[in-house]
Amino acid sequence: MQVSRTNENKAITIYDIAREAGVSPSTVSRVLTGSAKVRPEKKERVLQLIEKYNFKPNALARGLADTRSKVIGLLTADVRNPFYAALFVACEKAAHEAGYTLLSSNSLDVLEQEKALLEKLQEQKVDAIIQVGGSVDDLSTNLEYSEFVNQIMTTTPVIVTGKLDGTQCHMVQIDAMKVMDLLMEHLLSLNHRKIAMIGGSMDVSSTFIKVQRYKQILQMNKIDFCPELLLTQGSYNAESGYELMNKIFEQGTVPTAVVAINDFSAVGAVRSILEHGYRIPEDISVVSQDNTFLTSIAVPNLTSVDYDYEEFGRKLIATAIAVIEGKEVSMLQTVTPKLVIRQSSGIAKSASEI
């Protein structure tokens, strides 16, 4: 995007102009390009600030067609995770249909690698960057990282699937609270009252939200919260799911159902449950999140929450293109999940029967 400087030599971007004018960055872009109508009062505020800061757009900022690369960068945390792989394929398909090419990078969840790859995508003059996972999933935004992304955004808009406090990134998020609503409502309808939740980390925003909702739903249904049944001091892989489920059994508290933080964790939990001589779902039900290919190869097939990856990908790409073209688009959009019921969940047994 465009950059000017004040007398204090501070870089001014369209995001600074937008913040001070109380409008969206896309509105500033439309005023600069004259590409669409803007309300007179908004236009006047923006023009006053442009004059105040002697703000001069460069060729890229003016959105000239021949300066666009028609390439969107996609930075994922770890494409080996089937969630990221499924979303990448959906984004690639949506980008192709819109006449764009997707340039993918993989940070392996390493902060310095994320920063290096963002810089590389910026250097390659992609029209926008979509970041899926990594730092945008943090419960508490790293302020240094936030400032780093703000510098990237002086030339390249960034869209995230989580959040980055202190930035003007557009966000397309999964409705994490709804995910837990679906899983808990399903289990409660099957008469489960002794429900465990395993996997993930409380440093991750979506996991934190889900854990809080899990506790709220128990309380709303007058079910005592059992700390031994909530284990989130782990990761998002099968090994973690296996270890956490083993720990629950070692503590001597046997649940009638388990909510796994993702399909990987669920696969690990299933292994532990079967090794301890319990049947699924006859003795213990297992439900999961992400609805990746793992749900259909696990035995039994896993009940899991689906995010409609094609729609998720379309929203991300459509948001990126709208920002590129200086069009109005909501700063926050949500993806509505749905529950896919399979063989791993069934009617609860009483505690005495397990």
Coordinates of C-alpha atoms in Angstrom, one line a residue:
M1 CA 0.0 0.0 0.0
Q2 CA 1.0 3.6 0.1
V3 CA 3.5 5.2 2.5
S4 CA 4.2 8.8 3.4
R5 CA 6.1 10.4 6.2
T6 CA 5.4 13.0 8.8
N7 CA 7.9 15.6 10.0
E8 CA 8.9 13.1 12.7
N9 CA 9.9 10.7 9.9
K10 CA 7.2 8.3 11.0
A11 CA 5.8 6.1 8.1
I12 CA 2.2 6.7 7.5
T13 CA 0.1 4.0 5.8
I14 CA -3.5 3.8 4.6
Y15 CA -4.2 1.9 7.9
D16 CA -3.1 4.9 9.9
I17 CA -5.3 7.2 7.8
A18 CA -8.2 4.7 8.1
R19 CA -7.8 4.5 11.9
E20 CA -7.7 8.3 12.4
A21 CA -10.6 8.9 10.0
G22 CA -12.7 6.1 11.6
V23 CA -13.2 4.3 8.3
S24 CA -11.9 1.0 6.8
P25 CA -8.7 0.8 4.8
S26 CA -10.7 -0.2 1.8
T27 CA -12.6 3.2 2.0
V28 CA -9.3 5.1 2.0
S29 CA -8.2 3.0 -1.0
R30 CA -11.5 3.9 -2.8
V31 CA -11.0 7.6 -2.1
L32 CA -7.5 7.4 -3.5
T33 CA -8.4 5.5 -6.6
G34 CA -11.9 7.0 -7.2
S35 CA -12.9 3.5 -8.1
A36 CA -16.3 3.6 -6.2
K37 CA -18.6 6.0 -4.4
V38 CA -17.8 7.0 -0.9
R39 CA -20.1 8.9 1.4
P40 CA -19.3 12.6 1.3
E41 CA -18.6 13.0 5.0
K42 CA -16.2 10.0 5.0
K43 CA -14.5 11.2 1.8
E44 CA -14.0 14.6 3.4
R45 CA -12.4 13.2 6.5
V46 CA -10.0 11.0 4.5
L47 CA -9.1 13.9 2.1
Q48 CA -8.3 16.1 5.1
L49 CA -5.9 13.6 6.5
I50 CA -4.3 12.9 3.2
E51 CA -3.6 16.7 3.0
K52 CA -2.5 16.8 6.6
Y53 CA 0.2 14.1 6.1
N54 CA 1.0 15.1 2.5
F55 CA 0.0 11.5 1.7
K56 CA 1.1 10.4 -1.8
P57 CA 0.1 7.0 -3.2
N58 CA 2.5 5.1 -5.3
A59 CA 1.7 3.1 -8.4
L60 CA 0.9 -0.1 -6.5
A61 CA -1.3 1.8 -4.0
R62 CA -3.3 3.3 -6.8
G63 CA -4.3 -0.2 -7.8
L64 CA -3.2 0.0 -11.4
A65 CA -4.1 -3.3 -13.1
D66 CA -0.7 -3.8 -14.6
T67 CA 1.0 -3.7 -11.2
R68 CA -0.9 -6.6 -9.8
S69 CA 0.7 -10.0 -9.8
K70 CA -2.6 -11.9 -9.6
V71 CA -0.8 -14.0 -6.9
I72 CA -2.0 -14.5 -3.3
G73 CA 0.4 -15.8 -0.7
L74 CA -0.8 -18.5 1.7
L75 CA 1.3 -19.0 4.9
T76 CA 0.2 -22.1 6.9
A77 CA 1.6 -23.4 10.2
D78 CA 2.1 -27.0 9.2
V79 CA 0.6 -28.4 6.0
R80 CA 1.2 -32.0 7.3
N81 CA -1.8 -31.4 9.5
P82 CA -4.8 -32.5 7.5
F83 CA -6.8 -29.4 8.6
Y84 CA -4.2 -27.1 7.0
A85 CA -4.0 -29.4 3.9
A86 CA -7.7 -29.4 3.4
L87 CA -8.0 -25.6 3.8
F88 CA -5.0 -25.1 1.4
V89 CA -6.7 -27.2 -1.3
A90 CA -10.0 -25.2 -0.9
C91 CA -8.1 -21.9 -1.1
E92 CA -6.2 -23.0 -4.2
K93 CA -9.4 -24.0 -5.9
A94 CA -11.2 -20.8 -5.0
A95 CA -8.1 -18.7 -6.1
H96 CA -7.9 -20.5 -9.5
E97 CA -11.6 -19.9 -10.1
A98 CA -11.1 -16.2 -9.5
G99 CA -8.1 -16.0 -11.9
Y100 CA -5.4 -16.0 -9.2
T101 CA -2.5 -18.2 -8.4
L102 CA -1.8 -19.4 -4.8
L103 CA 1.8 -19.3 -3.6
S104 CA 2.0 -21.5 -0.5
S105 CA 4.6 -21.5 2.3
N106 CA 4.9 -23.6 5.5
S107 CA 6.3 -22.1 8.7
L108 CA 6.3 -25.4 10.8
D109 CA 5.0 -23.2 13.7
V110 CA 8.3 -21.5 14.1
L111 CA 8.0 -17.7 14.8
E112 CA 11.2 -16.7 13.0
Q113 CA 10.3 -18.8 10.1
E114 CA 6.8 -17.1 9.9
K115 CA 8.5 -13.7 9.8
A116 CA 11.0 -14.7 7.2
L117 CA 8.3 -16.2 5.0
L118 CA 6.1 -13.2 5.3
E119 CA 9.0 -11.0 4.2
K120 CA 9.7 -13.3 1.3
L121 CA 6.1 -13.2 0.1
Q122 CA 6.2 -9.4 0.4
E123 CA 9.4 -9.3 -1.7
Q124 CA 7.7 -11.4 -4.3
K125 CA 5.0 -8.8 -4.6
V126 CA 2.0 -11.0 -4.0
D127 CA -1.2 -9.0 -4.0
A128 CA -2.2 -10.2 -0.5
I129 CA -1.2 -12.7 2.1
I130 CA -3.5 -15.2 4.0
Q131 CA -2.0 -16.5 7.2
V132 CA -3.5 -19.7 8.6
G133 CA -2.4 -20.8 12.1
G134 CA 0.9 -20.0 13.8
S135 CA 1.0 -16.6 15.6
V136 CA -2.5 -15.7 14.5
D137 CA -3.8 -18.5 16.8
D138 CA -2.2 -17.1 19.9
L139 CA -4.4 -16.1 22.8
S140 CA -2.2 -13.1 23.6
T141 CA -0.8 -11.4 20.5
N142 CA 2.9 -11.0 20.5
L143 CA 3.2 -7.2 20.2
E144 CA 6.6 -7.4 18.4
Y145 CA 5.0 -9.7 15.8
S146 CA 2.0 -7.4 15.5
E147 CA 4.3 -4.5 14.7
F148 CA 6.2 -6.6 12.2
V149 CA 2.9 -7.5 10.4
N150 CA 2.0 -3.8 10.4
Q151 CA 5.2 -3.2 8.4
I152 CA 4.3 -5.9 6.0
M153 CA 0.9 -4.3 5.6
T154 CA 2.4 -1.0 4.4
T155 CA 2.6 -2.7 1.0
T156 CA 0.6 -6.0 1.3
P157 CA -2.8 -6.6 2.9
V158 CA -2.9 -9.6 5.3
I159 CA -5.9 -11.8 6.1
V160 CA -5.8 -14.1 9.0
T161 CA -7.8 -17.1 10.3
G162 CA -7.3 -16.1 13.9
K163 CA -6.5 -12.6 15.2
L164 CA -3.6 -10.2 15.5
D165 CA -4.4 -7.5 18.0
G166 CA -3.0 -4.1 17.1
T167 CA -3.3 -4.6 13.4
Q168 CA -6.0 -3.9 10.8
C169 CA -5.9 -7.5 9.4
H170 CA -9.1 -8.8 8.0
M171 CA -10.2 -12.0 9.9
V172 CA -12.1 -15.1 8.8
Q173 CA -12.5 -17.3 11.8
I174 CA -14.2 -20.5 12.8
D175 CA -17.0 -20.0 15.3
A176 CA -15.2 -21.8 18.1
M177 CA -18.0 -21.4 20.6
K178 CA -20.5 -23.0 18.2
V179 CA -18.1 -26.0 17.8
M180 CA -18.4 -26.8 21.5
D181 CA -22.1 -26.2 21.4
L182 CA -22.6 -28.8 18.7
L183 CA -20.4 -31.4 20.4
M184 CA -21.8 -31.0 23.9
E185 CA -25.4 -30.8 22.8
H186 CA -24.9 -34.1 20.9
L187 CA -23.3 -35.9 23.9
L188 CA -25.9 -34.5 26.3
S189 CA -28.7 -35.7 24.0
L190 CA -27.2 -39.2 24.4
N191 CA -27.4 -38.9 28.2
H192 CA -23.7 -38.4 28.8
R193 CA -22.9 -36.5 32.0
K194 CA -19.3 -37.6 32.6
I195 CA -17.6 -35.9 29.7
A196 CA -13.8 -35.5 29.3
M197 CA -12.1 -32.9 27.1
I198 CA -8.5 -33.5 26.0
G199 CA -5.8 -32.0 23.8
G200 CA -4.6 -28.6 22.8
S201 CA -3.0 -25.7 24.6
M202 CA -4.6 -22.8 26.6
D203 CA -2.2 -20.5 24.9
V204 CA -4.2 -20.9 21.7
S205 CA -7.2 -18.6 21.4
S206 CA -9.7 -21.1 19.9
T207 CA -8.8 -23.8 22.5
F208 CA -9.2 -21.3 25.3
I209 CA -12.7 -20.3 24.0
K210 CA -13.7 -24.0 23.7
V211 CA -12.6 -24.9 27.2
Q212 CA -14.5 -22.0 28.7
R213 CA -17.6 -23.0 26.7
Y214 CA -17.2 -26.6 27.8
K215 CA -17.3 -25.5 31.5
Q216 CA -20.2 -23.1 30.8
I217 CA -22.3 -25.9 29.2
L218 CA -21.6 -28.2 32.1
Q219 CA -22.7 -25.5 34.6
M220 CA -25.9 -24.7 32.5
N221 CA -26.8 -28.4 32.7
K222 CA -26.1 -28.7 36.4
I223 CA -23.2 -31.1 35.9
D224 CA -20.3 -30.8 38.3
F225 CA -17.0 -29.8 36.7
C226 CA -14.3 -32.5 37.2
P227 CA -10.8 -31.1 36.8
E228 CA -9.5 -34.6 36.2
L229 CA -11.5 -34.8 33.0
L230 CA -10.0 -31.7 31.5
L231 CA -6.5 -32.1 30.2
T232 CA -5.2 -29.5 27.8
Q233 CA -1.6 -29.5 28.7
G234 CA -0.6 -31.1 25.5
S235 CA -0.4 -30.6 21.8
Y236 CA -2.6 -31.3 18.7
N237 CA -1.1 -34.6 17.6
A238 CA -2.0 -38.3 18.0
E239 CA 0.8 -38.9 20.6
S240 CA -0.6 -36.1 22.8
G241 CA -4.1 -37.5 22.6
Y242 CA -2.8 -41.0 23.5
E243 CA -0.8 -39.7 26.5
L244 CA -3.6 -37.5 27.9
M245 CA -6.2 -40.3 27.6
N246 CA -3.7 -42.7 29.4
K247 CA -3.4 -40.0 32.2
I248 CA -7.2 -39.9 32.6
F249 CA -7.2 -43.7 33.1
E250 CA -4.3 -43.5 35.5
Q251 CA -6.2 -41.0 37.7
G252 CA -8.9 -43.6 38.0
T253 CA -11.8 -41.5 36.6
V254 CA -13.4 -43.1 33.7
P255 CA -15.6 -40.8 31.5
T256 CA -18.5 -42.0 29.4
A257 CA -17.5 -39.6 26.6
V258 CA -14.4 -37.8 25.4
V259 CA -14.2 -34.5 23.4
A260 CA -10.9 -34.4 21.5
I261 CA -9.5 -31.1 20.4
N262 CA -8.9 -32.4 16.8
D263 CA -9.0 -35.6 14.8
F264 CA -5.3 -36.3 15.5
S265 CA -5.9 -36.2 19.2
A266 CA -9.0 -38.3 18.8
V267 CA -7.0 -41.0 17.0
G268 CA -4.6 -41.1 19.9
A269 CA -7.5 -41.2 22.4
V270 CA -9.1 -44.1 20.6
R271 CA -5.9 -46.1 20.7
S272 CA -5.6 -45.6 24.5
I273 CA -9.3 -46.5 25.1
L274 CA -9.1 -49.7 23.2
E275 CA -5.8 -50.7 24.9
H276 CA -7.5 -50.3 28.2
G277 CA -10.1 -52.8 27.2
Y278 CA -13.1 -50.4 26.6
R279 CA -15.3 -50.4 23.6
I280 CA -16.2 -47.4 21.4
P281 CA -19.0 -46.2 21.6
E282 CA -20.5 -48.9 23.8
D283 CA -18.4 -48.0 26.8
I284 CA -16.9 -44.6 25.9
S285 CA -18.0 -42.3 23.1
V286 CA -15.4 -40.2 21.3
V287 CA -16.1 -37.0 19.4
S288 CA -13.7 -34.8 17.5
Q289 CA -13.2 -31.5 15.6
D290 CA -12.0 -30.7 12.0
N291 CA -13.6 -33.6 10.1
T292 CA -10.5 -34.4 8.1
F293 CA -9.8 -37.7 6.2
L294 CA -8.8 -39.2 9.6
T295 CA -12.4 -39.5 10.6
S296 CA -13.2 -42.1 7.9
I297 CA -10.1 -44.2 8.4
A298 CA -10.3 -44.4 12.2
V299 CA -12.1 -47.5 13.6
P300 CA -14.8 -46.8 14.5
N301 CA -15.3 -43.8 12.2
L302 CA -15.2 -40.5 14.2
T303 CA -18.1 -38.2 14.9
S304 CA -16.5 -34.8 14.1
V305 CA -17.3 -31.1 13.5
D306 CA -16.9 -30.0 9.9
Y307 CA -16.0 -26.5 8.7
D308 CA -17.1 -26.7 5.1
Y309 CA -13.6 -26.3 3.8
E310 CA -14.7 -25.2 0.3
E311 CA -16.8 -22.3 1.8
F312 CA -14.0 -21.5 4.2
G313 CA -11.5 -21.3 1.3
R314 CA -13.9 -19.2 -0.8
K315 CA -14.4 -16.7 2.1
L316 CA -10.7 -16.3 2.6
I317 CA -9.9 -15.8 -1.1
A318 CA -13.0 -13.5 -1.7
T319 CA -11.9 -11.4 1.3
A320 CA -8.3 -11.1 -0.1
I321 CA -9.5 -10.1 -3.5
A322 CA -12.0 -7.6 -2.1
V323 CA -9.2 -5.9 -0.1
I324 CA -6.9 -6.0 -3.1
E325 CA -9.5 -4.2 -5.2
G326 CA -10.3 -1.7 -2.5
K327 CA -13.8 -2.9 -1.9
E328 CA -15.8 -2.8 1.3
V329 CA -15.6 -6.1 3.2
S330 CA -16.3 -6.9 6.8
M331 CA -13.2 -6.9 9.1
L332 CA -14.5 -10.1 10.8
Q333 CA -16.3 -13.0 9.2
T334 CA -17.1 -16.4 10.8
V335 CA -17.3 -19.9 9.4
T336 CA -20.3 -21.8 10.7
P337 CA -19.5 -25.4 11.7
K338 CA -21.7 -28.4 11.5
L339 CA -21.7 -31.8 13.2
V340 CA -21.2 -35.0 11.2
I341 CA -22.3 -38.0 13.3
R342 CA -20.6 -41.3 12.8
Q343 CA -20.1 -44.6 14.7
S344 CA -17.8 -43.3 17.5
S345 CA -20.6 -41.7 19.6
G346 CA -23.6 -43.5 21.2
I347 CA -25.9 -43.6 24.1
A348 CA -24.2 -43.3 27.5
K349 CA -23.9 -46.2 29.9
S350 CA -24.3 -45.5 33.6
A351 CA -21.2 -45.3 35.6
S352 CA -21.9 -48.6 37.3
E353 CA -22.0 -50.4 33.9
I354 CA -18.6 -49.2 32.7

